[in-house]
Coordinates of C-alpha atoms in Angstrom, one line a residue:
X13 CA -29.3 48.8 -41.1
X14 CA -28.8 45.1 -42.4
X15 CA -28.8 44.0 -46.0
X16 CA -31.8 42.5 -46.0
X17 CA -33.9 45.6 -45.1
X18 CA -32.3 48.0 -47.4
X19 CA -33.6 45.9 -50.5
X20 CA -37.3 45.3 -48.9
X21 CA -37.2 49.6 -48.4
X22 CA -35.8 50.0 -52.1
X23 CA -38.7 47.4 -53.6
X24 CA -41.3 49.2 -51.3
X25 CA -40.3 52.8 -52.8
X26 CA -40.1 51.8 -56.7
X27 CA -42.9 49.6 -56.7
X28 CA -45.9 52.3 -56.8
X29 CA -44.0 53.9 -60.2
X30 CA -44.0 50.2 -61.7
X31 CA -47.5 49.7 -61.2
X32 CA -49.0 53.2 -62.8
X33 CA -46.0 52.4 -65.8
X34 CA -48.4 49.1 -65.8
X35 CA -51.3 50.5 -65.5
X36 CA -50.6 52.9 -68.7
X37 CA -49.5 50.1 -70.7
X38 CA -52.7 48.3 -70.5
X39 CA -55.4 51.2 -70.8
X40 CA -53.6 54.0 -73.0
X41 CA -56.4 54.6 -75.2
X42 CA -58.8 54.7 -72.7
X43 CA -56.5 56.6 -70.9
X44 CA -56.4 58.8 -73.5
X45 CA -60.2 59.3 -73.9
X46 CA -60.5 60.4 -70.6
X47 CA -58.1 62.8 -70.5
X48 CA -59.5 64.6 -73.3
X49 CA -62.8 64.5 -71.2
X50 CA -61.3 66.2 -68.6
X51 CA -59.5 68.7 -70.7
X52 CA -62.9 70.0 -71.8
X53 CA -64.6 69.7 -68.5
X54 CA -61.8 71.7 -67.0
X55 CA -62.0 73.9 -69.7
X56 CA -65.5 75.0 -69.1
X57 CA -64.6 74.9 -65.4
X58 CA -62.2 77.6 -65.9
X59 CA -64.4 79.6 -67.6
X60 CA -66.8 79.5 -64.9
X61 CA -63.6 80.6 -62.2
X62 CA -62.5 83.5 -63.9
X63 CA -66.3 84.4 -64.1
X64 CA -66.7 83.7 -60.6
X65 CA -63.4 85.1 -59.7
X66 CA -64.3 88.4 -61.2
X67 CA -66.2 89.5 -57.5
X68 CA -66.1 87.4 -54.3
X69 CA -69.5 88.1 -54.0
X70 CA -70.6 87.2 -57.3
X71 CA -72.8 84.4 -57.9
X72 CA -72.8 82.2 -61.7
X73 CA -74.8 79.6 -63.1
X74 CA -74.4 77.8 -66.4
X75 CA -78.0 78.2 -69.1
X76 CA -77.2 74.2 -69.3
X77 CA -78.1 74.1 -65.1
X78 CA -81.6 75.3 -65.7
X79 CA -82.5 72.8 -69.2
X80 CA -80.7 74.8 -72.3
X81 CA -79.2 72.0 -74.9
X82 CA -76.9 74.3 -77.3
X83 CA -77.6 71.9 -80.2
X84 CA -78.8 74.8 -82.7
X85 CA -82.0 72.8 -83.0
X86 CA -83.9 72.8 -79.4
X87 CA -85.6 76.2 -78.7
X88 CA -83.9 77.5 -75.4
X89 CA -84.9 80.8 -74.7
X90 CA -87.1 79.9 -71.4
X91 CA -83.6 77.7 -70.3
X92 CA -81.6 80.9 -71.2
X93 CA -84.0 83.3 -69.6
X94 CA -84.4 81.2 -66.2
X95 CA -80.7 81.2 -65.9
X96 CA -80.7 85.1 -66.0
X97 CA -83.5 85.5 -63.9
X98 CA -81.7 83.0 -61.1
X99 CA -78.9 85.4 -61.4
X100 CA -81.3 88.3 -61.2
X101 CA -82.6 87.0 -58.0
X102 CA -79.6 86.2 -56.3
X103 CA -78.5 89.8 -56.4
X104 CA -76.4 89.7 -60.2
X105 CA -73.7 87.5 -60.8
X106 CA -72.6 85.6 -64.3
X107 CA -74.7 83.5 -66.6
X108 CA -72.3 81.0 -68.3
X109 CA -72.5 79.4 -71.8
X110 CA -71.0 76.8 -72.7
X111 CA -69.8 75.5 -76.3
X112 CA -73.0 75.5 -78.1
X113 CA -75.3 77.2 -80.6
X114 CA -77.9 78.1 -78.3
X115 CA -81.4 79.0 -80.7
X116 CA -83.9 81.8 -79.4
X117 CA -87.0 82.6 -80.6
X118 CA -89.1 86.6 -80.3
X119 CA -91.8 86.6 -77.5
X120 CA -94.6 88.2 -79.4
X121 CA -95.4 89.7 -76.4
X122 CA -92.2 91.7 -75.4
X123 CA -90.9 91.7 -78.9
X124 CA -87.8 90.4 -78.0
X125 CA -86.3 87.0 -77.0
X126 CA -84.1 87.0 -74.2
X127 CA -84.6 90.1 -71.4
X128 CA -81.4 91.2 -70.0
X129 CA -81.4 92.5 -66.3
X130 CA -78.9 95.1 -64.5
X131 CA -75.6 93.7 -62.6
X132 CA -75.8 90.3 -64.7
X133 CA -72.9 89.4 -67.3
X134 CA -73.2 87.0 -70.2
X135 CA -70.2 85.1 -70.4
X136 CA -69.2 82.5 -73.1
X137 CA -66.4 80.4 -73.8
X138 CA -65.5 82.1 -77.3
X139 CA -67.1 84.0 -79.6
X140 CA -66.3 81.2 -81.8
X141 CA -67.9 78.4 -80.0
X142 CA -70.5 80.2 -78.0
X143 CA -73.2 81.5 -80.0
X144 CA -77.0 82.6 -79.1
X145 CA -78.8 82.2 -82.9
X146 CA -81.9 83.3 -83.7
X147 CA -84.6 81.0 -84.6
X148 CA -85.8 81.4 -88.7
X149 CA -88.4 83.3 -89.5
X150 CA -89.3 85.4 -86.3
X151 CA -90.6 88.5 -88.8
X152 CA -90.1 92.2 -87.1
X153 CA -89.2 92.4 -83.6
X154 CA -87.4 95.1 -81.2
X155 CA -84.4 93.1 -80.1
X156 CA -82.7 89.9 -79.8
X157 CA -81.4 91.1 -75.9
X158 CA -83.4 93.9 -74.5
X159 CA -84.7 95.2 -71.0
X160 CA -88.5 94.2 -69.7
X161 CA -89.0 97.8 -71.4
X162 CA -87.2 100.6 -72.6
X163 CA -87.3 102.3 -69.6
X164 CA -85.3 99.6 -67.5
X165 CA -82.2 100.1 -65.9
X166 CA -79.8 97.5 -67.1
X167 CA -76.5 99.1 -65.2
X168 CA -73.7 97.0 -64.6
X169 CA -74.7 94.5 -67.5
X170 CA -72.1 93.2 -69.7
X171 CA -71.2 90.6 -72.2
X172 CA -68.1 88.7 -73.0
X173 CA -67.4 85.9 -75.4
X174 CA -70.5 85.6 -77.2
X175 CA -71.8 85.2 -80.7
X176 CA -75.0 86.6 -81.3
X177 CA -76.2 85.5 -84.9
X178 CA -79.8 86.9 -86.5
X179 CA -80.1 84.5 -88.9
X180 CA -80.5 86.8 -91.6
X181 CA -81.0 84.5 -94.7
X182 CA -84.1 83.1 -92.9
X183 CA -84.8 86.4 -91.3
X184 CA -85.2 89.0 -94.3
X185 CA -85.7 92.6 -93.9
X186 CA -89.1 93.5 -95.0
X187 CA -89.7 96.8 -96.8
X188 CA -91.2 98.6 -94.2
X189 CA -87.9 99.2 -92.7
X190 CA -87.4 101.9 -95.4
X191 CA -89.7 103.9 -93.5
X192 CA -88.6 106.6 -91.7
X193 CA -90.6 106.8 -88.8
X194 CA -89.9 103.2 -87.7
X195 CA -91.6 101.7 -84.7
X196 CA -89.6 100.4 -82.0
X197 CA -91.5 97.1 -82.5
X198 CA -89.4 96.5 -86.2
X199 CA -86.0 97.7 -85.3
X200 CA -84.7 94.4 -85.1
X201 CA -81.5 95.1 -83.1
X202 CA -79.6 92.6 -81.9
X203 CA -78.9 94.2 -78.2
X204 CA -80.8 97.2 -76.8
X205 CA -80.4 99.4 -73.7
X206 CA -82.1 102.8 -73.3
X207 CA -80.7 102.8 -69.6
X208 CA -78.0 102.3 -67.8
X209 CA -74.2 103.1 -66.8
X210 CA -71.0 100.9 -66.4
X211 CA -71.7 98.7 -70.0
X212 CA -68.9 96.7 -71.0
X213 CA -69.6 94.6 -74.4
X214 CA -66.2 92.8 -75.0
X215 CA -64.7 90.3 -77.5
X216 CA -68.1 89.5 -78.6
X217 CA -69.0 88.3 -81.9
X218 CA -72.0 89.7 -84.3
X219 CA -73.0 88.1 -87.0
X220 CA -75.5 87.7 -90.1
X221 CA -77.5 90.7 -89.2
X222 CA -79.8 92.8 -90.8
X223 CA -82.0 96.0 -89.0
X224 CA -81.4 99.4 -87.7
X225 CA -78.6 99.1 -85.9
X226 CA -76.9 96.0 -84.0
X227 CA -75.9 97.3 -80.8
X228 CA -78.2 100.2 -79.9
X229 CA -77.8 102.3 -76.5
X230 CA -79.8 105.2 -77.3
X231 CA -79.6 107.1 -73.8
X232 CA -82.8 109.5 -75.5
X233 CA -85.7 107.3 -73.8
X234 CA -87.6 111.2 -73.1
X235 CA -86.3 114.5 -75.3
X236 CA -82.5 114.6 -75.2
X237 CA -82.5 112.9 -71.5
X238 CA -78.7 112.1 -70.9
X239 CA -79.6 108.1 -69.7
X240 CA -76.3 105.6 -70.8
X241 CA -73.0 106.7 -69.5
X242 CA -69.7 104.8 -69.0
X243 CA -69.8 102.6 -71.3
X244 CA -66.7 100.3 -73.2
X245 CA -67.4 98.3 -77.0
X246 CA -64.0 96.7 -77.3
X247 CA -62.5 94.0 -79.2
X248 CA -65.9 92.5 -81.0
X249 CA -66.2 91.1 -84.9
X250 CA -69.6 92.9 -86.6
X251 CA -69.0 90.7 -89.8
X252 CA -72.0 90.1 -92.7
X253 CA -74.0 93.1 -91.9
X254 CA -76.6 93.7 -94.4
X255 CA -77.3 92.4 -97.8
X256 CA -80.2 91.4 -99.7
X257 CA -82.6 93.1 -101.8
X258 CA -83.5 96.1 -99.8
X259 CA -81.5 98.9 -98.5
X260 CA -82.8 100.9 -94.9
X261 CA -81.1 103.1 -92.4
X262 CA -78.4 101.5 -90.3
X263 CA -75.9 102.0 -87.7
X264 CA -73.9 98.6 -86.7
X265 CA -73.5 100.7 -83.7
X266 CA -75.1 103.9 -82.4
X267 CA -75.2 105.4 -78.8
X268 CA -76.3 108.2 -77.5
X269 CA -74.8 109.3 -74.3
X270 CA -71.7 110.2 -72.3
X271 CA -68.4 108.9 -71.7
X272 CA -68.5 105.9 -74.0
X273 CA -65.2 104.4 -76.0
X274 CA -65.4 102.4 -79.1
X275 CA -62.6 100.6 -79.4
X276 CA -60.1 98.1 -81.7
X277 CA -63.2 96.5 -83.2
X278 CA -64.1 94.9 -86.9
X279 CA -66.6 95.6 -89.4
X280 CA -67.2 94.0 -92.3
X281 CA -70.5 94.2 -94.9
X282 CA -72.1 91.4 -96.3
X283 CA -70.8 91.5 -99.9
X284 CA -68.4 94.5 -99.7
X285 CA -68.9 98.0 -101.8
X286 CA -72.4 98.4 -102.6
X287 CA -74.2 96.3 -99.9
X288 CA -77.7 97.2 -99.1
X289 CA -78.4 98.1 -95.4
X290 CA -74.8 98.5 -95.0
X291 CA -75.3 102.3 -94.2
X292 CA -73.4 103.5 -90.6
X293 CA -70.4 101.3 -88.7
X294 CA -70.7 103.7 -86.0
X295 CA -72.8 106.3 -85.1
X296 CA -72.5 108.6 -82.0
X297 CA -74.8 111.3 -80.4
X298 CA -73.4 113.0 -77.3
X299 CA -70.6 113.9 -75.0
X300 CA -67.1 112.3 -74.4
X301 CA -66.4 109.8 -77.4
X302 CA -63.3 108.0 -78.2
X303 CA -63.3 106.0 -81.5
X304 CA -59.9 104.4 -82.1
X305 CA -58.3 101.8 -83.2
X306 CA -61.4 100.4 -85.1
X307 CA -61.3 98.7 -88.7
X308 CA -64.2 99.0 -91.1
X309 CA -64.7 97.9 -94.8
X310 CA -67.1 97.7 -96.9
X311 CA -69.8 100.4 -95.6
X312 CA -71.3 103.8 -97.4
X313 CA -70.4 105.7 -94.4
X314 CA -67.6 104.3 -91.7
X315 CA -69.0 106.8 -89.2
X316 CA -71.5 109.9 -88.5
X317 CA -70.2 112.1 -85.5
X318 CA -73.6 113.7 -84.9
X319 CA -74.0 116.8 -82.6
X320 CA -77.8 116.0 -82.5
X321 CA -78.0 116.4 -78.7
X322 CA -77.7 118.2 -75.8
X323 CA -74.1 118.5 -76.4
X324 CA -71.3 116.3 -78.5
X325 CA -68.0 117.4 -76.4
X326 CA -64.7 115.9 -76.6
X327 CA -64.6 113.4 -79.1
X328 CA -62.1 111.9 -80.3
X329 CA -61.8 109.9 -83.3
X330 CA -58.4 108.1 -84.3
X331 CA -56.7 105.6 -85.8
X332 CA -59.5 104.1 -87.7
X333 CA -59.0 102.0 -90.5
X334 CA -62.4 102.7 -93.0
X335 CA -61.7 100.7 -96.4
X336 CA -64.1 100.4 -99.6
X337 CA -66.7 103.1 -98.5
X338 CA -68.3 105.9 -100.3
X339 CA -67.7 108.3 -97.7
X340 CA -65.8 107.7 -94.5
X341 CA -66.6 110.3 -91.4
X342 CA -69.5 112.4 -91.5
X343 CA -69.9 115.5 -89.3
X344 CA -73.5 116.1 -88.2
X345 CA -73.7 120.0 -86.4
X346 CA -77.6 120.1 -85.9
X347 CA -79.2 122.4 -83.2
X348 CA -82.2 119.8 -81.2
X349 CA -84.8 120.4 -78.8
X350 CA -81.8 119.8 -76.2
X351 CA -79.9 122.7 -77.9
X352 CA -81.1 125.4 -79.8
X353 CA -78.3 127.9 -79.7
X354 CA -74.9 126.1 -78.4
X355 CA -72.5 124.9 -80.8
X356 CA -73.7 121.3 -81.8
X357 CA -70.0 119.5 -82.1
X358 CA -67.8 121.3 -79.9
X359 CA -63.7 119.7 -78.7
X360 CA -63.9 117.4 -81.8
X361 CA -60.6 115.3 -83.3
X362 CA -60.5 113.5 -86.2
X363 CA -56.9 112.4 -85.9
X364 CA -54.5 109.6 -88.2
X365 CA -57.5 107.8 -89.6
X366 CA -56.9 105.9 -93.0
X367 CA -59.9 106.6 -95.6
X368 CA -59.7 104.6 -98.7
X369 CA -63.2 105.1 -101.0
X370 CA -63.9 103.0 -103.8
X371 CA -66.7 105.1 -105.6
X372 CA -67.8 102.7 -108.3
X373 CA -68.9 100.1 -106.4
X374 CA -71.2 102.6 -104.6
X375 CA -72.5 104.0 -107.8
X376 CA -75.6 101.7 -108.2
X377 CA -76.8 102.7 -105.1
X378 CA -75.7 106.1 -104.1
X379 CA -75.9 107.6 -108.0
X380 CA -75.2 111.5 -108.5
X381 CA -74.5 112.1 -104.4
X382 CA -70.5 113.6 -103.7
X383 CA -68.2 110.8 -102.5
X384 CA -65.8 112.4 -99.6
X385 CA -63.7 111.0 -97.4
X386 CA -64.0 113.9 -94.2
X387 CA -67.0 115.6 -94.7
X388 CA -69.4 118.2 -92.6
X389 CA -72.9 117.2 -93.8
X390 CA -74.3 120.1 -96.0
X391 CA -77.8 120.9 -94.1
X392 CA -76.1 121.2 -90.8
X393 CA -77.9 124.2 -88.7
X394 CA -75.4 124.8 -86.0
X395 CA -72.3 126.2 -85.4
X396 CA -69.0 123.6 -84.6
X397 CA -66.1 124.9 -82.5
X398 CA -62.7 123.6 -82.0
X399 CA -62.8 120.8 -84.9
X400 CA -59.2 119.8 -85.7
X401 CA -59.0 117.1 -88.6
X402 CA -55.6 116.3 -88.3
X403 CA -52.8 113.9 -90.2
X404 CA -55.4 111.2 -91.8
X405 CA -54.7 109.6 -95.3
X406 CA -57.6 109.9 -97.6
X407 CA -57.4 108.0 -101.1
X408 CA -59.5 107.4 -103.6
X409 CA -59.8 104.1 -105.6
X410 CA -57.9 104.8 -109.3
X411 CA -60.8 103.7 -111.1
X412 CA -63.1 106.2 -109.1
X413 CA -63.0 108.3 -112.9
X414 CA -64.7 105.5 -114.5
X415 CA -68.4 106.5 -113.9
X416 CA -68.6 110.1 -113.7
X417 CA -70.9 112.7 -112.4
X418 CA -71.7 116.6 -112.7
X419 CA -71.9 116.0 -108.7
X420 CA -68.5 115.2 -108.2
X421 CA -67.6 119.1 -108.1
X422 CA -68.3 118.2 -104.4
X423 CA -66.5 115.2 -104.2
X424 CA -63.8 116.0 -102.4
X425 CA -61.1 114.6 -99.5
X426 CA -62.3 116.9 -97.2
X427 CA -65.5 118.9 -97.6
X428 CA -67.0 121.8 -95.2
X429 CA -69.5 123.3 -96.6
X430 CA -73.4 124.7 -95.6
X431 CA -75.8 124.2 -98.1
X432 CA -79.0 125.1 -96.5
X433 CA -77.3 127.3 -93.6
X434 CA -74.9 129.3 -95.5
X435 CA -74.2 132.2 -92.9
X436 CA -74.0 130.1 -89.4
X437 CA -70.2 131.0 -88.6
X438 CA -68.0 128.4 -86.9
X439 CA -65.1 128.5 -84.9
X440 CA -61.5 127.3 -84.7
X441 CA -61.2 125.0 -87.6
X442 CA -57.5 123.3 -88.1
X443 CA -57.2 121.4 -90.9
X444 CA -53.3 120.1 -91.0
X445 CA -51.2 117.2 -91.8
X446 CA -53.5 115.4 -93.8
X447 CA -52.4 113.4 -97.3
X448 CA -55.4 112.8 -99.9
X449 CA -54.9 111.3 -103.3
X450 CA -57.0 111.2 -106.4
X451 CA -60.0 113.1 -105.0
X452 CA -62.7 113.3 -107.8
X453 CA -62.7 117.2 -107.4
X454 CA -60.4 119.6 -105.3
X455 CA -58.9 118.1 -102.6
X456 CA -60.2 120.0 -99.8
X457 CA -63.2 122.3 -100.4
X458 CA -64.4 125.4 -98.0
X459 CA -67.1 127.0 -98.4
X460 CA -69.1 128.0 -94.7
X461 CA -68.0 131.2 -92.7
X462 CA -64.8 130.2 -89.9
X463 CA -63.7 132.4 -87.0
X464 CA -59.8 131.6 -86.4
X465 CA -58.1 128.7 -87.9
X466 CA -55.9 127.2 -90.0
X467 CA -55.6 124.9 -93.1
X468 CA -51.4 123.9 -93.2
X469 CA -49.1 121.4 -94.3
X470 CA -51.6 119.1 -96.1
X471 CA -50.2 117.2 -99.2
X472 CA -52.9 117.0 -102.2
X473 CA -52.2 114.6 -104.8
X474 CA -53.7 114.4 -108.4
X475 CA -56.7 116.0 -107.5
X476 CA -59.8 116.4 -109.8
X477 CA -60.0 112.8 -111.2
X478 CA -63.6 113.3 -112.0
X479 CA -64.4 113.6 -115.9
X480 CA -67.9 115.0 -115.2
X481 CA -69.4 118.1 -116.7
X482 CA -68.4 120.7 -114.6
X483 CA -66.1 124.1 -114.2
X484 CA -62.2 123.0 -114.0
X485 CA -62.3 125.6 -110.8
X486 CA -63.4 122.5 -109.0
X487 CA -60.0 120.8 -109.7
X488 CA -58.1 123.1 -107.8
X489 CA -56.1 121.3 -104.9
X490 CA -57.5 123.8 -102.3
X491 CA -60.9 125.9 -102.6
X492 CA -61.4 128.5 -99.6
X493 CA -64.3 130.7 -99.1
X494 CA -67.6 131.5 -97.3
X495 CA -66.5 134.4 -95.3
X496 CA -63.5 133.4 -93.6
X497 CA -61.2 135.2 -90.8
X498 CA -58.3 134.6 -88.8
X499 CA -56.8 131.9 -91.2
X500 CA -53.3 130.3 -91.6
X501 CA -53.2 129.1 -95.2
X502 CA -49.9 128.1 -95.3
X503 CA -47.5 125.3 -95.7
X504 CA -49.4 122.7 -98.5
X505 CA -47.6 120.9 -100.8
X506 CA -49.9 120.7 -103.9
X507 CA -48.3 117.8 -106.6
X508 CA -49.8 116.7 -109.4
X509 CA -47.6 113.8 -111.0
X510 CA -49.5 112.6 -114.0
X511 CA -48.3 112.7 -117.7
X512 CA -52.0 114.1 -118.1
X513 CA -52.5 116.5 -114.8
X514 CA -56.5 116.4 -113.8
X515 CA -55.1 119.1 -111.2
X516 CA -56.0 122.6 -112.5
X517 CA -55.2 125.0 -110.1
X518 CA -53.0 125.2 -106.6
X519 CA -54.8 127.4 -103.8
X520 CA -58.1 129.5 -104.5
X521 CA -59.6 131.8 -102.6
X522 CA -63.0 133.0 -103.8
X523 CA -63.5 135.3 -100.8
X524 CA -61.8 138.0 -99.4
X525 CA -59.5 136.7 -96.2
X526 CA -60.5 139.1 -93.1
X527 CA -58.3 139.9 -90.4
X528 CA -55.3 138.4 -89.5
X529 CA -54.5 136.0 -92.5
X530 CA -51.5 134.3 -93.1
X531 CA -51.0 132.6 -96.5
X532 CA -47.5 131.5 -97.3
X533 CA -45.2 128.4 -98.2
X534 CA -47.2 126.6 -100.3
X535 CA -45.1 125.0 -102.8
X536 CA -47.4 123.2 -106.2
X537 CA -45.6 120.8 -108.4
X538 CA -47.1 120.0 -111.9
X539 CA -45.0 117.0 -113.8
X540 CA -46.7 117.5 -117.0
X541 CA -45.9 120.7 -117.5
X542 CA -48.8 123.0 -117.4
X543 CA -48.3 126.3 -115.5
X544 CA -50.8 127.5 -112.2
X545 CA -50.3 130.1 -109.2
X546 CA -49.7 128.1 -106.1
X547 CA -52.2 130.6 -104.9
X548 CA -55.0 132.9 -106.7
X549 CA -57.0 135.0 -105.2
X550 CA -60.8 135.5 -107.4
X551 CA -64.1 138.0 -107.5
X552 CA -65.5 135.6 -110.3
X553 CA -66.8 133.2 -107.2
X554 CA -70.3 132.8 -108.7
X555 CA -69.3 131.4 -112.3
X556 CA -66.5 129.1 -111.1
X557 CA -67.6 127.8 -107.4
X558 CA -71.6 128.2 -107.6
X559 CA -72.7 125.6 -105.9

């Protein structure tokens, strides 16, 4: 090739590269501009592909297609609701929402603002940046998301990325929510479902909310009618729940149903210890549970574990974190027009859960009631079988002492005991591994008839930390009786390392033991000095443990 042509081929290949070096020289900042433009255009394009992606067949639309303006100002529930219906219509698919704050108002009518159908997903770009706020002053409704009516089938719905805020400072609780017998009409939930299977509610955001509970799926729409299965509640924030002036019933989340998991999610009250309407984080009615992995703070109660159903099998509760409560798992064993004669809580775990309690800052609102950190609850009807509460830390703030009650005899780490139901027997209790500090009273309190068991290697620390009038018998780091047989008592390690001990006694029995009990190797330290029986077996049970 001559000379002449190699240079011509050379300028021909380098000349494109000079030009766009050009070009970029003269227009950088506009340059610059645009590419940001198109780093968030292909931002919410790729939201809308991995939507999209999620089924070949599924079809997705975004709210801003069909009007909405996500400007936290312009009402756009109709835009929001003709976007789901599209969806609806075209056989389910996704709904997309952009960045935006995207305001709702309650339809008088349905008592709720947005209805949700089966096989459609709500998907945002963040919980941070996508959020569906309710409009000030809406008054008592049902629901922020609900089905056309309770008795809808939403299967197949599900929700990812979303903010849902109730607006609660312009949204108040009104005092009829104290009532008991609550219309549906005033629950003011933030998403219902009464039916339906395959839920999935994932890194979703909750906030500002104030009613019965924030996430209901109640699967009880006629008497104890299994009708929400298969359900998943991971990774979401329920943060600034409750507050005010009045306190009601809650449950941030309560299901009622089959085969549900509750998983690595965050609670957090309005103001901390002693928030109003800040009752429940999770309550659960029902058959094949798992709660792990979840972290709650600032609640009376971090969950009830209700067997108020046709069954509550196989639950499993571990891992939890529940800080600055007054109590933090509740047992509920109650016998219901589903089940009259069945063990209510059957196949239970309670398993590595960390319990902290801070007692004061409850006191203004919970007064002379016991404080415990594992608890059966004391009118419970039924009989439980196969309840292992197993290696969880339970603590109690050090200033729990400061305000003290005659009630705190029953304040204890872990309390089973009947109050109204004294004779129903239960079955297969293990109690083992677990580490409690500075209960008020004893550290773990019996007192309900048990068939086969054991209570072993637990480690009680400075127990009885109330100063309230009552009998030093409740300071004992173990009380056992009711009419118990078939139980290991063996193992505990019973320390009381104060210069002052508030521990006044190691293991107490206050029943005879029948059959096959084993009580051994339990060790009790006492740094002070003063002298008790690891273990003391007494008649006198109606002076020193009446209840």
């Amino acid at each position: 090739m001559k000379p002449g042509k190699d240079n011509l081929l050379i300028i021909r290949k380098i000349l494109p590269v000079l030009c766009v070096i050009l070009f970029i020289v003269l227009f950088q900042k506009d340059l610059t501009t645009f590419a940001v433009q198109q780093f968030t255009t292909i931002q919410n394009r790729a939201v809308i592909q991995v939507a999209q992606q999620q089924s070949d067949s599924e079809f997705s639309v975004s709210v801003k297609d069909f009007g909405a303006v996500g400007d936290g100002k312009v009402n756009d529930t109709n835009a929001i609701q003709k976007a789901i219906d599209a969806v609806d219509t075209a056989g389910g698919g996704v709904v997309i929402f952009p960045d935006g704050i995207y305001q709702v108002s309650i339809d008088s009518n349905k008592s709720h603002a947005i209805t949700i159908r089966a096989k459609v997903t709500l998907q945002g770009t963040s919980n941070k940046k996508s959020f569906i706020k309710l409009a000030a002053n809406q008054g008592n409704y049902s629901s922020i998301l609900a089905g056309e009516r309770p008795s809808s089938d939403i299967s197949d719905f599900a929700m990812y990325d979303l903010a849902i805020d109730g607006n609660a400072s312009t949204n108040p609780v009104q005092p009829e929510v104290e009532s008991e017998d609550i219309p549906i009409t005033k629950m003011r939930h933030s998403l219902a479902i009464y039916i339906g299977s395959r839920i999935d509610i994932e890194r979703c955001r909750f906030t500002n909310q104030n009613g019965r509970n924030v996430i209901t799926l109640n699967g009880n729409t006629e008497p104890f009618r299994v009708s929400i299965s298969d359900v998943s509640i991971k990774n979401n924030i329920f943060e600034l729940i409750g507050g005010g002036n009045v306190d009601y019933d809650h449950s941030t989340i309560y299901t009622h149903g089959k085969q549900i998991e509750i998983v690595n999610n965050n609670f957090s009250s309005r103001s901390g210890a002693g928030t109003k309407g800040a009752r429940t984080a999770i309550e659960t009615h029902g058959d094949e549970h798992t709660i792990k992995n979840n972290q709650i703070t600032g609640f009376t109660a971090g969950m009830n574990i209700t067997g108020y159903a046709n069954s509550s099998n196989n639950q499993v509760i571990t891992d939890n974190s529940i800080q600055n409560a007054y109590t933090g798992i509740i047992v509920w064993s109650y016998f219901s027009d589903g089940n009259t004669n069945l063990p209510a809580i059957s196949n239970c775990t309670i398993e590595n859960n960390q319990i902290n309690l801070n007692v004061n800052g409850w006191r203004d609102l919970w007064g002379d009631i016991p404080s415990t950190g594992i608890t059966l609850e004391p009118n419970s009807d039924a009989p439980i079988e196969n309840l292992n509460i197993l290696n969880n830390e339970i603590s109690y703030a050090t200033n729990s002492s400061e305000i003290s009650r005659e009630t705190d005899k029953l304040s204890s780490g872990i309390r089973l005991w009947r109050n109204q139901s004294p004779n129903v027997k239960s079955e297969n209790i293990r109690i083992v591994g677990n580490r409690i500090t500075n209960s008020l009273a004893s550290g773990i309190y019996i007192s309900m008839p048990i068939d086969g068991g054991e209570i072993s290697e637990n480690l009680i620390i400075n127990p009885g930390q109330s100063n309230g009038n009552f009998s030093d018998g409740y300071r004992a780091a173990i009380i056992v009786g009711g009419n118990i047989e078939d139980i290991d008592l063996k193992n505990n390690s019973l320390v009381d390392n104060q210069s002052a001990n508030t521990l006044k006694g190691g293991i107490v029995l206050y029943d005879k033991c029948g059959g096959d009990c084993n009580i051994s190797g339990n060790t009790l330290q006492v740094n002070s000095g003063a002298e008790f029986k690891p273990f003391r077996s007494t008649s006198d049970s109606e002076s020193q443990f009446s209840d």
